[in-house]
Amino acid sequence: PSHGAWRLAIVAGEPHQFGLARMFAQARGAEDDRIRVFRNRLEALAWSGILETATLGGGCFWCLEAVFRRIRGVVEVTPGYAGGHDPAPTYRAVCRGTTGHAEVVRLLFDPTRLPYAELLRIFFTLHDPTTPDRQGADVGPQYRSIVLHHGRIQADEARGVMAQVEEEGHWGAPLVTELVPFERFHPAEPEHHRYFERNPTRGYCQLVIAPKVARVRDRFRDRFVDPGE
């Protein structure tokens, strides 16, 4: 509760449970305002405000996913597409650069364990935010640096972190990161989920992703957790 406001998120995994919960919400006349029904527990926690959502793009989403899956306080990482105009983007279409989308990750995180500003500092460490439409050998608008904020508070915090990163001069050039309102997220195809974990010996994973994971591990040891710990 906050200033007298409340929200009730109902999780109903089975179809008959979902139907009964929808009937309850509709009977209360508050489904769109105070009561909402979910099939996914994490989505319910995000809507209720217990977890927060961040949407970030900074090069290939395989890299972003691999790093953020190892950060304490991040509960779920989903690679996908955002920031474009095509209503149904696919990996091939996004790679052609015709949909306007960036490769991004959607993060559900616990702000009591990982503040949004700290999450952004990790983000600005694992990719180069000074190269327009490019990360290393990956070139194209889908690889641009972008923060899609979920409201004014995130936007203000992002501006503050970006100003600090630029003032520190770590990357030696001005930031080109886009800061835009979040509109819609499209999950990537199944073969792109947990790519680094499933393909650790592939060349791209060894030469590109692994060094980024190591860089973040070295700088944020207190935030980092290796799989299995």
Tab-separated table of C-alpha atoms in Angstrom:
chain	number	residue	atom	x	y	z
A	1	PRO	CA	0.000	0.000	0.000
A	2	SER	CA	1.122	3.575	-0.769
A	3	HIS	CA	-0.939	6.635	0.191
A	4	GLY	CA	-4.022	4.464	0.470
A	5	ALA	CA	-3.475	2.695	-2.874
A	6	TRP	CA	-3.348	-1.068	-3.189
A	7	ARG	CA	-2.990	-3.728	-5.850
A	8	LEU	CA	-3.922	-7.384	-5.809
A	9	ALA	CA	-2.120	-9.653	-8.270
A	10	ILE	CA	-3.622	-13.126	-8.612
A	11	VAL	CA	-1.555	-15.953	-10.083
A	12	ALA	CA	-3.590	-18.703	-11.728
A	13	GLY	CA	-1.531	-21.336	-13.472
A	14	GLU	CA	-4.298	-23.682	-14.587
A	15	PRO	CA	-6.944	-22.648	-17.158
A	16	HIS	CA	-9.869	-23.251	-14.808
A	17	GLN	CA	-8.117	-21.295	-12.042
A	18	PHE	CA	-7.467	-18.448	-14.456
A	19	GLY	CA	-11.138	-18.337	-15.444
A	20	LEU	CA	-12.349	-18.295	-11.844
A	21	ALA	CA	-9.852	-15.580	-10.930
A	22	ARG	CA	-10.970	-13.445	-13.888
A	23	MET	CA	-14.585	-13.817	-12.746
A	24	PHE	CA	-13.608	-12.678	-9.240
A	25	ALA	CA	-11.734	-9.664	-10.582
A	26	GLN	CA	-14.601	-8.674	-12.856
A	27	ALA	CA	-17.110	-9.068	-10.031
A	28	ARG	CA	-15.068	-6.668	-7.947
A	29	GLY	CA	-15.144	-4.270	-10.912
A	30	ALA	CA	-11.456	-3.519	-10.546
A	31	GLU	CA	-9.596	-5.818	-12.934
A	32	ASP	CA	-7.947	-2.993	-14.879
A	33	ASP	CA	-7.261	-0.823	-11.835
A	34	ARG	CA	-6.578	-2.678	-8.594
A	35	ILE	CA	-6.944	-6.396	-9.364
A	36	ARG	CA	-5.276	-8.266	-12.205
A	37	VAL	CA	-4.869	-11.947	-13.018
A	38	PHE	CA	-1.610	-13.473	-14.286
A	39	ARG	CA	-0.462	-16.895	-15.440
A	40	ASN	CA	3.153	-16.009	-14.600
A	41	ARG	CA	4.300	-15.374	-11.022
A	42	LEU	CA	7.134	-13.040	-12.002
A	43	GLU	CA	4.839	-10.863	-14.119
A	44	ALA	CA	2.483	-10.628	-11.135
A	45	LEU	CA	5.341	-9.509	-8.883
A	46	ALA	CA	6.412	-6.886	-11.442
A	47	TRP	CA	2.885	-5.480	-11.832
A	48	SER	CA	2.395	-5.336	-8.072
A	49	GLY	CA	5.580	-3.283	-7.712
A	50	ILE	CA	7.599	-5.863	-5.763
A	51	LEU	CA	9.863	-6.366	-8.754
A	52	GLU	CA	10.794	-3.724	-11.309
A	53	THR	CA	11.371	-3.985	-15.046
A	54	ALA	CA	14.317	-2.623	-17.026
A	55	THR	CA	14.718	-2.803	-20.806
A	56	LEU	CA	18.218	-2.256	-22.185
A	57	GLY	CA	20.048	-2.671	-25.483
A	58	GLY	CA	23.796	-2.561	-26.020
A	59	GLY	CA	24.947	-4.810	-28.818
A	60	CYS	CA	24.097	-8.481	-29.255
A	61	PHE	CA	21.493	-9.614	-26.734
A	62	TRP	CA	23.434	-12.840	-26.189
A	63	CYS	CA	26.091	-10.759	-24.381
A	64	LEU	CA	23.633	-8.800	-22.264
A	65	GLU	CA	21.751	-11.920	-21.234
A	66	ALA	CA	24.928	-13.786	-20.291
A	67	VAL	CA	26.072	-10.992	-17.970
A	68	PHE	CA	22.763	-10.132	-16.320
A	69	ARG	CA	21.962	-13.780	-15.584
A	70	ARG	CA	24.980	-13.614	-13.270
A	71	ILE	CA	24.008	-10.475	-11.352
A	72	ARG	CA	22.545	-10.776	-7.864
A	73	GLY	CA	19.124	-9.156	-7.666
A	74	VAL	CA	18.204	-9.890	-11.277
A	75	VAL	CA	15.352	-12.387	-11.161
A	76	GLU	CA	14.625	-12.962	-14.841
A	77	VAL	CA	16.328	-12.081	-18.143
A	78	THR	CA	14.558	-12.327	-21.497
A	79	PRO	CA	16.250	-11.457	-24.807
A	80	GLY	CA	14.097	-9.749	-27.403
A	81	TYR	CA	13.419	-6.709	-29.549
A	82	ALA	CA	12.196	-3.206	-28.710
A	83	GLY	CA	12.238	0.338	-30.018
A	84	GLY	CA	11.019	-0.411	-33.525
A	85	HIS	CA	7.912	-0.097	-35.670
A	86	ASP	CA	7.287	-3.610	-37.007
A	87	PRO	CA	4.420	-5.240	-35.033
A	88	ALA	CA	5.935	-8.739	-35.352
A	89	PRO	CA	9.743	-8.547	-35.643
A	90	THR	CA	11.837	-11.626	-36.307
A	91	TYR	CA	15.570	-12.110	-35.855
A	92	ARG	CA	16.206	-12.102	-39.591
A	93	ALA	CA	14.166	-8.938	-40.151
A	94	VAL	CA	15.821	-7.130	-37.238
A	95	CYS	CA	19.271	-8.114	-38.536
A	96	ARG	CA	18.403	-6.569	-41.895
A	97	GLY	CA	17.930	-3.262	-40.056
A	98	THR	CA	14.494	-2.600	-41.548
A	99	THR	CA	12.263	-2.927	-38.458
A	100	GLY	CA	13.793	-0.156	-36.341
A	101	HIS	CA	14.245	-2.529	-33.403
A	102	ALA	CA	17.255	-2.932	-31.180
A	103	GLU	CA	18.328	-6.235	-29.687
A	104	VAL	CA	17.525	-5.817	-25.990
A	105	VAL	CA	17.029	-7.693	-22.767
A	106	ARG	CA	14.044	-7.290	-20.488
A	107	LEU	CA	15.105	-7.597	-16.868
A	108	LEU	CA	12.944	-8.253	-13.833
A	109	PHE	CA	14.939	-7.209	-10.781
A	110	ASP	CA	14.534	-6.705	-7.063
A	111	PRO	CA	15.240	-3.010	-6.357
A	112	THR	CA	15.853	-3.759	-2.671
A	113	ARG	CA	18.846	-5.892	-3.690
A	114	LEU	CA	19.916	-4.122	-6.879
A	115	PRO	CA	19.031	-0.435	-7.315
A	116	TYR	CA	18.247	0.658	-10.869
A	117	ALA	CA	21.194	3.065	-10.919
A	118	GLU	CA	23.594	0.237	-10.040
A	119	LEU	CA	22.049	-1.960	-12.715
A	120	LEU	CA	22.755	0.812	-15.228
A	121	ARG	CA	26.374	1.124	-14.088
A	122	ILE	CA	26.812	-2.559	-14.878
A	123	PHE	CA	25.156	-1.992	-18.251
A	124	PHE	CA	27.528	0.855	-19.119
A	125	THR	CA	30.496	-1.323	-18.157
A	126	LEU	CA	29.627	-4.326	-20.311
A	127	HIS	CA	29.151	-2.436	-23.595
A	128	ASP	CA	30.669	0.600	-25.330
A	129	PRO	CA	28.019	3.366	-25.241
A	130	THR	CA	30.021	5.687	-27.526
A	131	THR	CA	29.791	3.851	-30.870
A	132	PRO	CA	26.641	4.604	-32.915
A	133	ASP	CA	24.925	1.459	-34.221
A	134	ARG	CA	27.925	-0.668	-33.402
A	135	GLN	CA	29.521	-2.959	-30.838
A	136	GLY	CA	32.894	-4.185	-32.015
A	137	ALA	CA	32.420	-6.141	-35.236
A	138	ASP	CA	28.625	-6.149	-34.835
A	139	VAL	CA	27.354	-3.298	-36.994
A	140	GLY	CA	23.795	-2.106	-37.566
A	141	PRO	CA	20.991	-0.163	-35.862
A	142	GLN	CA	19.921	-3.293	-33.988
A	143	TYR	CA	23.166	-3.057	-32.009
A	144	ARG	CA	22.709	0.541	-30.852
A	145	SER	CA	23.037	1.569	-27.224
A	146	ILE	CA	19.565	2.247	-25.827
A	147	VAL	CA	17.784	2.588	-22.495
A	148	LEU	CA	14.017	2.216	-22.724
A	149	HIS	CA	12.793	3.708	-19.471
A	150	HIS	CA	9.653	2.614	-17.642
A	151	GLY	CA	8.545	5.983	-16.296
A	152	ARG	CA	9.904	9.320	-15.107
A	153	ILE	CA	11.871	7.949	-12.154
A	154	GLN	CA	13.872	5.582	-14.331
A	155	ALA	CA	14.398	8.324	-16.917
A	156	ASP	CA	15.796	10.715	-14.300
A	157	GLU	CA	18.074	8.050	-12.825
A	158	ALA	CA	19.323	7.081	-16.280
A	159	ARG	CA	20.205	10.699	-17.093
A	160	GLY	CA	22.138	10.924	-13.850
A	161	VAL	CA	24.100	7.727	-14.432
A	162	MET	CA	24.839	8.658	-18.049
A	163	ALA	CA	26.183	12.028	-16.943
A	164	GLN	CA	28.454	10.325	-14.407
A	165	VAL	CA	29.733	7.798	-16.950
A	166	GLU	CA	30.538	10.558	-19.424
A	167	GLU	CA	32.219	12.687	-16.745
A	168	GLU	CA	34.400	9.761	-15.661
A	169	GLY	CA	35.652	9.495	-19.236
A	170	HIS	CA	36.109	5.737	-19.075
A	171	TRP	CA	35.223	5.264	-22.747
A	172	GLY	CA	37.092	8.349	-23.980
A	173	ALA	CA	34.229	9.727	-26.081
A	174	PRO	CA	30.722	11.176	-25.619
A	175	LEU	CA	27.857	8.743	-25.016
A	176	VAL	CA	25.453	8.103	-27.892
A	177	THR	CA	22.992	6.050	-25.825
A	178	GLU	CA	19.344	6.666	-26.689
A	179	LEU	CA	17.030	7.311	-23.750
A	180	VAL	CA	13.431	6.734	-24.837
A	181	PRO	CA	10.131	5.667	-23.247
A	182	PHE	CA	9.408	1.952	-23.303
A	183	GLU	CA	6.534	1.007	-25.582
A	184	ARG	CA	6.570	-2.687	-26.420
A	185	PHE	CA	8.790	-5.734	-25.982
A	186	HIS	CA	8.898	-8.731	-28.329
A	187	PRO	CA	10.592	-11.870	-26.929
A	188	ALA	CA	13.239	-13.375	-29.178
A	189	GLU	CA	12.929	-16.815	-30.720
A	190	PRO	CA	13.670	-19.768	-28.361
A	191	GLU	CA	17.090	-20.481	-29.880
A	192	HIS	CA	18.368	-17.104	-28.608
A	193	HIS	CA	17.506	-17.751	-24.956
A	194	ARG	CA	20.442	-18.773	-22.725
A	195	TYR	CA	22.653	-18.800	-25.806
A	196	PHE	CA	25.961	-18.471	-23.940
A	197	GLU	CA	25.080	-21.239	-21.496
A	198	ARG	CA	24.101	-23.601	-24.311
A	199	ASN	CA	27.034	-22.768	-26.626
A	200	PRO	CA	30.046	-21.948	-24.422
A	201	THR	CA	32.662	-23.317	-26.836
A	202	ARG	CA	31.497	-21.473	-29.960
A	203	GLY	CA	33.848	-18.840	-31.321
A	204	TYR	CA	31.562	-15.850	-30.707
A	205	CYS	CA	30.967	-16.969	-27.127
A	206	GLN	CA	34.682	-17.425	-26.469
A	207	LEU	CA	35.929	-14.291	-28.228
A	208	VAL	CA	33.139	-11.776	-27.537
A	209	ILE	CA	30.810	-12.845	-24.725
A	210	ALA	CA	33.275	-14.438	-22.294
A	211	PRO	CA	35.512	-11.317	-22.065
A	212	LYS	CA	32.465	-9.159	-21.266
A	213	VAL	CA	31.402	-11.568	-18.534
A	214	ALA	CA	34.945	-11.471	-17.114
A	215	ARG	CA	35.050	-7.656	-17.247
A	216	VAL	CA	31.856	-7.316	-15.226
A	217	ARG	CA	32.952	-10.037	-12.799
A	218	ASP	CA	36.187	-8.151	-12.100
A	219	ARG	CA	34.492	-4.787	-11.549
A	220	PHE	CA	31.347	-5.900	-9.709
A	221	ARG	CA	32.512	-8.890	-7.678
A	222	ASP	CA	30.017	-8.220	-4.894
A	223	ARG	CA	27.165	-8.269	-7.430
A	224	PHE	CA	28.368	-11.217	-9.473
A	225	VAL	CA	27.380	-14.859	-8.981
A	226	ASP	CA	28.601	-17.706	-11.166
A	227	PRO	CA	26.087	-20.385	-12.166
A	228	GLY	CA	25.821	-23.090	-9.537
A	229	GLU	CA	26.667	-20.840	-6.578
